[in-house]
Amino acid sequence: MQATAQIGVTGLAVMGRNLARNFARNGYTVAVHNRTPTRTKALVEEFGHEGTFVAAGTAEEFVAALERPRRLMIMVQAGAATDAVIEEFAPLLEPGDMIIDGGNAHFADTRRRERSLRERGLHFVGAGVSGGEEGALHGPSVMPGGSPESYASLGPMFEKISAKVDGEPCTTHIGTDGAGHFVKMVHNGIEYADMQLIGEAYDLLRQVAGLSPAAIAEIFRTWNKGRLDSYLIEITAEVLSHVDAATGKPFVDVVADAAGQKGTGRWTVQTALELGSPVTAIAQATFARAASGQAALRGAYRGLPGGIGRDLTPYEAERFTAQVEQALYASKVIAYDQGWKMILDAADEFGWKIDLGAVAKIWRGGCIIRAAFLDRIRAAYATDPGLVSLLSDEGFAAEIADAQVPWREAVATAARRGVPVPAFSAALSYYDSLRADRLPAALTQGQRDYFGAHTYRRVDRDGSFHTLWGEADRTETEV
């Protein structure tokens, strides 16, 4: 088979198929391959008019169709399936060729694979791809890791197929080895938090303000014209306004209230614990999904005493709605700030050089958490690339200051009325923890020293100390 394809895609489920079509639509000759040959044939028959495809029936034919340096993109299930495909194709490749994993792989697996393939002279690129099947076809946000050399070859292709905002492509070289998949994982963790916060806002407007799904949909449409302008707010309004054809009821009332997850949110929380990065809003959003699926446990709790309250007047409902908007925005800023700090912590741990402003820029389009507010994050890092926190930016700090009373009122009202707002509460507690002059961690250190002689540090002099708690005079010794 003649080598004519600039890139190849193996794994032609929806995401792989749409990415292959996207490359072809943008003028690239694309080799396509699937373990089941009928899927390869179906793609070419149905979409062959969109560009130039080279259908390969075997791994050998697939590799032979690729121009050097070969660019081979894997779009299969993360885990063992990815390893199996790599081992199938790697022996057929030559030094300088590239294997790109566009799935949702765990970044630690990507680091392992990159190290192993580098020893064989091959480039391995873990590329986070966000935007779902529509994004894959029409323009995703792409987060590639790997070597700078591989990005020099792949970058122009990713830039061409990615989403564009203000003419700028929603892709950039994130960093070496697993940096791309790490940033995609954090993107998904922020996505969990964003969705949970929106869900809590909806629940408050319904349970406390007494508004219907259709009325709440209109509120979300209004919010989407302001600072909360985002893809998730936009689709929330669509979901809330949808009426079930079979029953005539609001769609949200006929859907089971148990949310699924594919693991990236859980990975974010697990990794944050390993890094010591306090992503509390993301964690609570992940736990909220887990709790929603605990049918037996929810059954045991159902009917137990809850909050108290009364129906709000129209004026009170309007005022409360404004409070919820403030709480949603402030909590959203905190959730994103937690994600940004986690990326910084990982960069320090793994030796990555990640441009956080560039991350904000490529998330403005194509991805699930795309939002107008990301342009402000990009601008904040353009002004000060060394920002430790978004709240160090004057604009964000002013907005959080303005939100203080309504944010706290919304959380307090939720507690009084018995409406669960784990992500709102976690975001507010995180904010209060970091702004506090003193935390009860001093007592925790004393407890640890008492039962385990773990030592403590003092505020008035350097060194580590231990108190002999069992002695009458409780002598302090420097360790």
Short mmCIF file of C-alpha atoms in Angstrom, two decimals, residues 14 38 53 75 82 101 135 137 145 148 191 200 211 229 237 240 255 318 339 343 349 381 404 421 426 447 470:
data_model
loop_
_atom_site.label_atom_id
_atom_site.label_comp_id
_atom_site.label_asym_id
_atom_site.label_seq_id
_atom_site.Cartn_x
_atom_site.Cartn_y
_atom_site.Cartn_z
CA VAL A 14 -18.17 7.74 17.49
CA THR A 38 -17.04 -3.54 8.75
CA PHE A 53 -9.74 8.25 3.36
CA MET A 75 -9.19 6.12 19.84
CA THR A 82 -4.97 0.98 24.82
CA ASP A 101 -3.65 8.47 22.44
CA GLY A 135 -16.63 18.73 19.18
CA LEU A 137 -16.35 16.54 14.33
CA GLY A 145 1.38 16.37 25.90
CA PRO A 148 8.20 19.38 21.81
CA GLU A 191 -16.73 20.01 34.71
CA GLU A 200 -27.65 23.03 43.21
CA LEU A 211 -40.28 28.01 40.60
CA ASP A 229 -22.37 32.86 29.75
CA ALA A 237 -31.86 26.03 29.96
CA LEU A 240 -35.12 22.45 31.87
CA VAL A 255 -35.50 11.18 34.67
CA GLU A 318 -36.83 37.39 42.98
CA GLY A 339 -8.45 23.23 39.37
CA ILE A 343 -2.39 21.96 37.78
CA GLU A 349 5.60 17.52 41.26
CA TYR A 381 -2.55 35.34 33.53
CA GLN A 404 -20.12 37.83 50.26
CA VAL A 421 -25.72 22.20 48.49
CA ALA A 426 -17.46 23.38 50.03
CA GLN A 447 -3.40 16.12 69.02
CA GLY A 470 2.93 11.98 79.97
#
